[in-house]
Amino acid sequence: QVRLLESGGGSVQAGGSLRLSCVGSGPRFSWNCMGWFRQAPGKEREGVAAIYTGGGSTYYLGSVKGRLTISQDLAKNTVYLQMDSLNPEDSAMYYCAAVSDIKACTMVGGSSGEAWTYWGQGTQVTVSA
């Protein structure tokens, strides 16, 4: 059984930083890609970043590129989302997700995540002005 467990959310002022973590567990090779999605109240869920676990290639939503950085620690089965220069528009519930379909990985930017298989419970990020 695959489980994804997020941590690292919290409240921060505009311009600040947070680092989210997602630890994956379960059968080996259940996924080839891990990513982060977010959903703000009244808005649709959108993909912000993904990483191909096999080679480390990364993919981003255009509007977050340069501010959000996804990385991985394969030994720990952990994916990170470093978030810098945060602004109130980044406030949302952030979800970790995983999928075996590499195409879904490459198309994460703005994706609603319907093609993704495994999901965590989410961690809240709140950015105040």
Short mmCIF file of N, CA and C in Angstrom, two decimals:
data_model
loop_
_atom_site.label_atom_id
_atom_site.label_comp_id
_atom_site.label_asym_id
_atom_site.label_seq_id
_atom_site.Cartn_x
_atom_site.Cartn_y
_atom_site.Cartn_z
N GLN A 1 0.84 -1.18 0.00
CA GLN A 1 0.00 0.00 0.00
C GLN A 1 0.88 1.24 0.00
N VAL A 2 0.65 2.13 -0.96
CA VAL A 2 1.43 3.36 -1.07
C VAL A 2 0.88 4.39 -0.11
N ARG A 3 1.79 5.04 0.58
CA ARG A 3 1.41 6.15 1.44
C ARG A 3 2.33 7.32 1.18
N LEU A 4 1.75 8.52 1.14
CA LEU A 4 2.51 9.75 0.99
C LEU A 4 2.20 10.64 2.18
N LEU A 5 3.24 11.10 2.86
CA LEU A 5 3.03 11.89 4.07
C LEU A 5 3.76 13.21 3.94
N GLU A 6 2.97 14.29 3.90
CA GLU A 6 3.54 15.63 3.78
C GLU A 6 3.80 16.24 5.15
N SER A 7 4.73 17.17 5.17
CA SER A 7 5.00 17.98 6.35
C SER A 7 5.64 19.28 5.91
N GLY A 8 5.72 20.23 6.83
CA GLY A 8 6.45 21.47 6.57
C GLY A 8 5.61 22.68 6.29
N GLY A 9 4.30 22.51 6.21
CA GLY A 9 3.45 23.68 5.98
C GLY A 9 3.43 24.59 7.19
N GLY A 10 2.85 25.77 7.02
CA GLY A 10 2.75 26.70 8.13
C GLY A 10 2.38 28.08 7.64
N SER A 11 2.55 29.05 8.52
CA SER A 11 2.24 30.45 8.21
C SER A 11 3.52 31.24 8.10
N VAL A 12 3.57 32.11 7.12
CA VAL A 12 4.76 32.91 6.89
C VAL A 12 4.33 34.25 6.29
N GLN A 13 5.15 35.25 6.48
CA GLN A 13 4.87 36.56 5.89
C GLN A 13 5.35 36.59 4.44
N ALA A 14 4.77 37.47 3.67
CA ALA A 14 5.15 37.63 2.28
C ALA A 14 6.65 37.88 2.18
N GLY A 15 7.26 37.22 1.21
CA GLY A 15 8.70 37.31 1.05
C GLY A 15 9.47 36.21 1.76
N GLY A 16 8.77 35.48 2.62
CA GLY A 16 9.40 34.42 3.39
C GLY A 16 9.53 33.12 2.62
N SER A 17 10.02 32.10 3.33
CA SER A 17 10.28 30.79 2.72
C SER A 17 9.73 29.67 3.58
N LEU A 18 9.40 28.58 2.91
CA LEU A 18 9.02 27.34 3.58
C LEU A 18 9.58 26.18 2.77
N ARG A 19 9.81 25.07 3.43
CA ARG A 19 10.19 23.85 2.72
C ARG A 19 9.23 22.74 3.10
N LEU A 20 8.56 22.21 2.10
CA LEU A 20 7.65 21.09 2.30
C LEU A 20 8.39 19.78 2.03
N SER A 21 8.02 18.76 2.78
CA SER A 21 8.59 17.43 2.58
C SER A 21 7.48 16.43 2.34
N CYS A 22 7.79 15.41 1.58
CA CYS A 22 6.84 14.33 1.32
C CYS A 22 7.61 13.01 1.35
N VAL A 23 7.25 12.17 2.29
CA VAL A 23 7.88 10.85 2.39
C VAL A 23 6.95 9.81 1.78
N GLY A 24 7.47 9.05 0.85
CA GLY A 24 6.68 8.01 0.21
C GLY A 24 7.05 6.63 0.75
N SER A 25 6.07 5.78 0.89
CA SER A 25 6.31 4.40 1.31
C SER A 25 5.38 3.49 0.55
N GLY A 26 5.81 2.24 0.43
CA GLY A 26 5.01 1.26 -0.28
C GLY A 26 5.85 0.42 -1.21
N PRO A 27 5.21 -0.37 -2.05
CA PRO A 27 5.94 -1.26 -2.95
C PRO A 27 6.90 -0.50 -3.85
N ARG A 28 8.08 -1.07 -4.07
CA ARG A 28 9.05 -0.43 -4.94
C ARG A 28 8.48 -0.28 -6.34
N PHE A 29 8.89 0.76 -7.00
CA PHE A 29 8.52 1.03 -8.38
C PHE A 29 7.03 1.25 -8.58
N SER A 30 6.34 1.67 -7.50
CA SER A 30 4.93 2.02 -7.64
C SER A 30 4.76 3.32 -8.40
N TRP A 31 5.82 4.12 -8.45
CA TRP A 31 5.74 5.40 -9.15
C TRP A 31 7.06 5.73 -9.79
N ASN A 32 7.04 6.57 -10.83
CA ASN A 32 8.24 7.07 -11.47
C ASN A 32 8.37 8.58 -11.31
N CYS A 33 7.35 9.18 -10.76
CA CYS A 33 7.32 10.63 -10.68
C CYS A 33 6.60 11.05 -9.41
N MET A 34 7.11 12.06 -8.75
CA MET A 34 6.44 12.64 -7.60
C MET A 34 6.27 14.13 -7.83
N GLY A 35 5.19 14.66 -7.31
CA GLY A 35 4.92 16.07 -7.57
C GLY A 35 4.16 16.74 -6.46
N TRP A 36 3.97 18.05 -6.65
CA TRP A 36 3.22 18.86 -5.70
C TRP A 36 2.10 19.59 -6.43
N PHE A 37 0.95 19.55 -5.81
CA PHE A 37 -0.22 20.27 -6.30
C PHE A 37 -0.70 21.19 -5.18
N ARG A 38 -1.48 22.19 -5.55
CA ARG A 38 -2.05 23.06 -4.53
C ARG A 38 -3.48 23.41 -4.89
N GLN A 39 -4.25 23.67 -3.84
CA GLN A 39 -5.63 24.09 -4.05
C GLN A 39 -6.00 25.14 -3.01
N ALA A 40 -6.36 26.31 -3.51
CA ALA A 40 -6.81 27.40 -2.66
C ALA A 40 -8.34 27.37 -2.60
N PRO A 41 -8.93 27.93 -1.54
CA PRO A 41 -10.39 27.94 -1.42
C PRO A 41 -11.06 28.58 -2.64
N GLY A 42 -12.02 27.89 -3.20
CA GLY A 42 -12.75 28.41 -4.35
C GLY A 42 -12.03 28.27 -5.67
N LYS A 43 -10.86 27.65 -5.66
CA LYS A 43 -10.10 27.49 -6.89
C LYS A 43 -9.87 26.01 -7.18
N GLU A 44 -9.58 25.72 -8.42
CA GLU A 44 -9.29 24.34 -8.79
C GLU A 44 -7.87 23.98 -8.38
N ARG A 45 -7.70 22.71 -8.20
CA ARG A 45 -6.37 22.20 -7.88
C ARG A 45 -5.46 22.39 -9.10
N GLU A 46 -4.20 22.77 -8.85
CA GLU A 46 -3.25 22.95 -9.94
C GLU A 46 -1.90 22.35 -9.57
N GLY A 47 -1.26 21.77 -10.56
CA GLY A 47 0.07 21.22 -10.35
C GLY A 47 1.10 22.32 -10.38
N VAL A 48 2.05 22.28 -9.46
CA VAL A 48 3.08 23.31 -9.42
C VAL A 48 4.47 22.78 -9.75
N ALA A 49 4.76 21.52 -9.44
CA ALA A 49 6.09 21.00 -9.70
C ALA A 49 6.08 19.48 -9.66
N ALA A 50 7.00 18.89 -10.41
CA ALA A 50 7.15 17.43 -10.40
C ALA A 50 8.59 17.07 -10.69
N ILE A 51 8.97 15.88 -10.25
CA ILE A 51 10.32 15.40 -10.49
C ILE A 51 10.27 13.94 -10.91
N TYR A 52 10.98 13.63 -11.99
CA TYR A 52 11.09 12.25 -12.46
C TYR A 52 12.11 11.57 -11.56
N THR A 53 11.67 10.62 -10.77
CA THR A 53 12.54 10.03 -9.76
C THR A 53 13.68 9.22 -10.37
N GLY A 54 13.50 8.78 -11.61
CA GLY A 54 14.56 7.99 -12.22
C GLY A 54 15.77 8.79 -12.63
N GLY A 55 15.54 10.01 -13.13
CA GLY A 55 16.67 10.79 -13.63
C GLY A 55 16.81 12.15 -13.00
N GLY A 56 15.79 12.57 -12.25
CA GLY A 56 15.88 13.86 -11.59
C GLY A 56 15.39 15.04 -12.41
N SER A 57 14.86 14.80 -13.60
CA SER A 57 14.33 15.92 -14.39
C SER A 57 13.16 16.55 -13.64
N THR A 58 13.08 17.87 -13.73
CA THR A 58 12.03 18.59 -13.01
C THR A 58 11.13 19.37 -13.96
N TYR A 59 9.92 19.59 -13.53
CA TYR A 59 8.91 20.26 -14.34
C TYR A 59 8.13 21.20 -13.43
N TYR A 60 7.76 22.38 -13.97
CA TYR A 60 7.13 23.40 -13.13
C TYR A 60 5.97 24.08 -13.83
N LEU A 61 5.07 24.60 -13.00
CA LEU A 61 4.11 25.59 -13.45
C LEU A 61 4.90 26.86 -13.73
N GLY A 62 4.62 27.48 -14.86
CA GLY A 62 5.43 28.61 -15.29
C GLY A 62 5.53 29.73 -14.27
N SER A 63 4.43 30.01 -13.60
CA SER A 63 4.39 31.17 -12.70
C SER A 63 5.18 30.96 -11.41
N VAL A 64 5.58 29.73 -11.12
CA VAL A 64 6.33 29.50 -9.88
C VAL A 64 7.80 29.22 -10.16
N LYS A 65 8.14 29.05 -11.41
CA LYS A 65 9.52 28.74 -11.74
C LYS A 65 10.45 29.84 -11.26
N GLY A 66 11.52 29.45 -10.58
CA GLY A 66 12.44 30.42 -10.02
C GLY A 66 12.18 30.73 -8.56
N ARG A 67 10.97 30.45 -8.10
CA ARG A 67 10.63 30.66 -6.69
C ARG A 67 10.43 29.34 -5.96
N LEU A 68 9.89 28.36 -6.63
CA LEU A 68 9.67 27.04 -6.03
C LEU A 68 10.63 26.05 -6.68
N THR A 69 11.25 25.22 -5.87
CA THR A 69 12.22 24.26 -6.36
C THR A 69 11.92 22.88 -5.79
N ILE A 70 11.75 21.92 -6.68
CA ILE A 70 11.49 20.56 -6.24
C ILE A 70 12.80 19.76 -6.29
N SER A 71 12.99 18.91 -5.30
CA SER A 71 14.19 18.08 -5.25
C SER A 71 13.84 16.76 -4.57
N GLN A 72 14.78 15.83 -4.59
CA GLN A 72 14.49 14.54 -3.99
C GLN A 72 15.70 13.98 -3.27
N ASP A 73 15.43 13.11 -2.32
CA ASP A 73 16.45 12.32 -1.64
C ASP A 73 16.00 10.87 -1.79
N LEU A 74 16.58 10.18 -2.77
CA LEU A 74 16.12 8.83 -3.06
C LEU A 74 16.34 7.87 -1.90
N ALA A 75 17.41 8.09 -1.16
CA ALA A 75 17.71 7.20 -0.02
C ALA A 75 16.62 7.28 1.04
N LYS A 76 15.96 8.44 1.10
CA LYS A 76 14.92 8.64 2.11
C LYS A 76 13.53 8.55 1.50
N ASN A 77 13.45 8.26 0.21
CA ASN A 77 12.14 8.25 -0.47
C ASN A 77 11.38 9.54 -0.22
N THR A 78 12.09 10.64 -0.26
CA THR A 78 11.51 11.93 0.11
C THR A 78 11.67 12.94 -1.02
N VAL A 79 10.62 13.69 -1.24
CA VAL A 79 10.63 14.80 -2.18
C VAL A 79 10.39 16.09 -1.40
N TYR A 80 11.09 17.13 -1.81
CA TYR A 80 10.99 18.42 -1.13
C TYR A 80 10.46 19.47 -2.10
N LEU A 81 9.81 20.47 -1.54
CA LEU A 81 9.43 21.65 -2.31
C LEU A 81 9.92 22.86 -1.53
N GLN A 82 11.01 23.45 -2.00
CA GLN A 82 11.53 24.66 -1.40
C GLN A 82 10.78 25.84 -2.00
N MET A 83 10.16 26.63 -1.14
CA MET A 83 9.34 27.75 -1.60
C MET A 83 9.93 29.05 -1.09
N ASP A 84 10.38 29.89 -1.98
CA ASP A 84 10.99 31.17 -1.64
C ASP A 84 10.17 32.32 -2.21
N SER A 85 10.42 33.51 -1.66
CA SER A 85 9.72 34.72 -2.13
C SER A 85 8.22 34.49 -2.19
N LEU A 86 7.70 33.93 -1.13
CA LEU A 86 6.28 33.59 -1.11
C LEU A 86 5.42 34.84 -1.10
N ASN A 87 4.26 34.76 -1.72
CA ASN A 87 3.30 35.85 -1.71
C ASN A 87 1.93 35.28 -1.34
N PRO A 88 0.99 36.15 -0.96
CA PRO A 88 -0.32 35.67 -0.51
C PRO A 88 -1.03 34.75 -1.51
N GLU A 89 -0.73 34.91 -2.80
CA GLU A 89 -1.36 34.07 -3.81
C GLU A 89 -0.87 32.63 -3.75
N ASP A 90 0.20 32.39 -3.01
CA ASP A 90 0.71 31.03 -2.84
C ASP A 90 -0.02 30.28 -1.73
N SER A 91 -0.87 30.98 -0.98
CA SER A 91 -1.61 30.35 0.11
C SER A 91 -2.55 29.28 -0.44
N ALA A 92 -2.43 28.09 0.10
CA ALA A 92 -3.25 26.97 -0.38
C ALA A 92 -2.94 25.73 0.44
N MET A 93 -3.74 24.70 0.23
CA MET A 93 -3.39 23.38 0.73
C MET A 93 -2.48 22.75 -0.32
N TYR A 94 -1.34 22.27 0.10
CA TYR A 94 -0.38 21.66 -0.82
C TYR A 94 -0.41 20.15 -0.64
N TYR A 95 -0.54 19.46 -1.77
CA TYR A 95 -0.64 18.01 -1.77
C TYR A 95 0.54 17.39 -2.50
N CYS A 96 1.07 16.35 -1.92
CA CYS A 96 2.07 15.53 -2.59
C CYS A 96 1.35 14.44 -3.37
N ALA A 97 1.87 14.11 -4.54
CA ALA A 97 1.25 13.08 -5.37
C ALA A 97 2.32 12.28 -6.08
N ALA A 98 1.95 11.10 -6.53
CA ALA A 98 2.88 10.23 -7.24
C ALA A 98 2.16 9.51 -8.37
N VAL A 99 2.92 9.19 -9.41
CA VAL A 99 2.33 8.55 -10.58
C VAL A 99 3.42 7.76 -11.31
N SER A 100 3.02 6.73 -12.02
CA SER A 100 4.01 5.98 -12.80
C SER A 100 4.11 6.52 -14.23
N ASP A 101 3.11 7.22 -14.70
CA ASP A 101 3.07 7.74 -16.07
C ASP A 101 3.97 8.96 -16.19
N ILE A 102 5.04 8.82 -16.94
CA ILE A 102 6.00 9.93 -17.06
C ILE A 102 5.39 11.11 -17.80
N LYS A 103 4.47 10.84 -18.72
CA LYS A 103 3.84 11.94 -19.44
C LYS A 103 3.10 12.86 -18.47
N ALA A 104 2.42 12.27 -17.50
CA ALA A 104 1.73 13.07 -16.49
C ALA A 104 2.72 13.94 -15.73
N CYS A 105 3.88 13.40 -15.54
CA CYS A 105 4.94 14.13 -14.84
C CYS A 105 5.33 15.38 -15.63
N THR A 106 5.57 15.21 -16.92
CA THR A 106 6.04 16.33 -17.74
C THR A 106 4.96 17.40 -17.91
N MET A 107 3.71 17.02 -17.73
CA MET A 107 2.60 17.95 -17.94
C MET A 107 2.02 18.47 -16.64
N VAL A 108 2.80 18.43 -15.57
CA VAL A 108 2.28 18.80 -14.26
C VAL A 108 1.83 20.25 -14.17
N GLY A 109 2.52 21.14 -14.88
CA GLY A 109 2.24 22.56 -14.74
C GLY A 109 0.80 22.92 -15.09
N GLY A 110 0.04 23.30 -14.08
CA GLY A 110 -1.35 23.66 -14.30
C GLY A 110 -2.31 22.49 -14.38
N SER A 111 -1.77 21.28 -14.33
CA SER A 111 -2.63 20.08 -14.38
C SER A 111 -3.53 20.00 -13.16
N SER A 112 -4.72 19.45 -13.33
CA SER A 112 -5.62 19.25 -12.19
C SER A 112 -5.27 18.00 -11.41
N GLY A 113 -4.39 17.16 -11.97
CA GLY A 113 -3.95 15.98 -11.26
C GLY A 113 -4.78 14.74 -11.46
N GLU A 114 -5.71 14.77 -12.38
CA GLU A 114 -6.60 13.61 -12.56
C GLU A 114 -5.84 12.35 -12.97
N ALA A 115 -4.70 12.55 -13.65
CA ALA A 115 -3.94 11.39 -14.12
C ALA A 115 -3.04 10.81 -13.04
N TRP A 116 -2.94 11.48 -11.92
CA TRP A 116 -2.04 11.04 -10.85
C TRP A 116 -2.73 10.02 -9.96
N THR A 117 -1.95 9.06 -9.48
CA THR A 117 -2.52 7.89 -8.81
C THR A 117 -2.58 7.99 -7.30
N TYR A 118 -1.50 8.45 -6.72
CA TYR A 118 -1.40 8.42 -5.26
C TYR A 118 -1.34 9.84 -4.71
N TRP A 119 -2.00 10.04 -3.56
CA TRP A 119 -2.09 11.37 -2.98
C TRP A 119 -1.87 11.33 -1.47
N GLY A 120 -1.25 12.41 -0.98
CA GLY A 120 -1.15 12.60 0.46
C GLY A 120 -2.35 13.36 0.97
N GLN A 121 -2.34 13.62 2.27
CA GLN A 121 -3.46 14.30 2.92
C GLN A 121 -3.38 15.81 2.80
N GLY A 122 -2.21 16.33 2.50
CA GLY A 122 -2.06 17.76 2.32
C GLY A 122 -1.46 18.46 3.52
N THR A 123 -0.85 19.60 3.26
CA THR A 123 -0.31 20.45 4.32
C THR A 123 -0.60 21.89 3.95
N GLN A 124 -1.06 22.66 4.92
CA GLN A 124 -1.54 24.02 4.66
C GLN A 124 -0.39 25.01 4.64
N VAL A 125 -0.40 25.88 3.65
CA VAL A 125 0.54 26.99 3.57
C VAL A 125 -0.26 28.29 3.55
N THR A 126 0.06 29.18 4.47
CA THR A 126 -0.63 30.47 4.55
C THR A 126 0.41 31.58 4.52
N VAL A 127 0.26 32.49 3.57
CA VAL A 127 1.18 33.60 3.42
C VAL A 127 0.42 34.90 3.66
N SER A 128 0.86 35.65 4.63
CA SER A 128 0.19 36.91 4.96
C SER A 128 0.93 38.08 4.34
N ALA A 129 0.16 39.10 4.00
CA ALA A 129 0.73 40.27 3.33
C ALA A 129 1.55 41.11 4.31
#
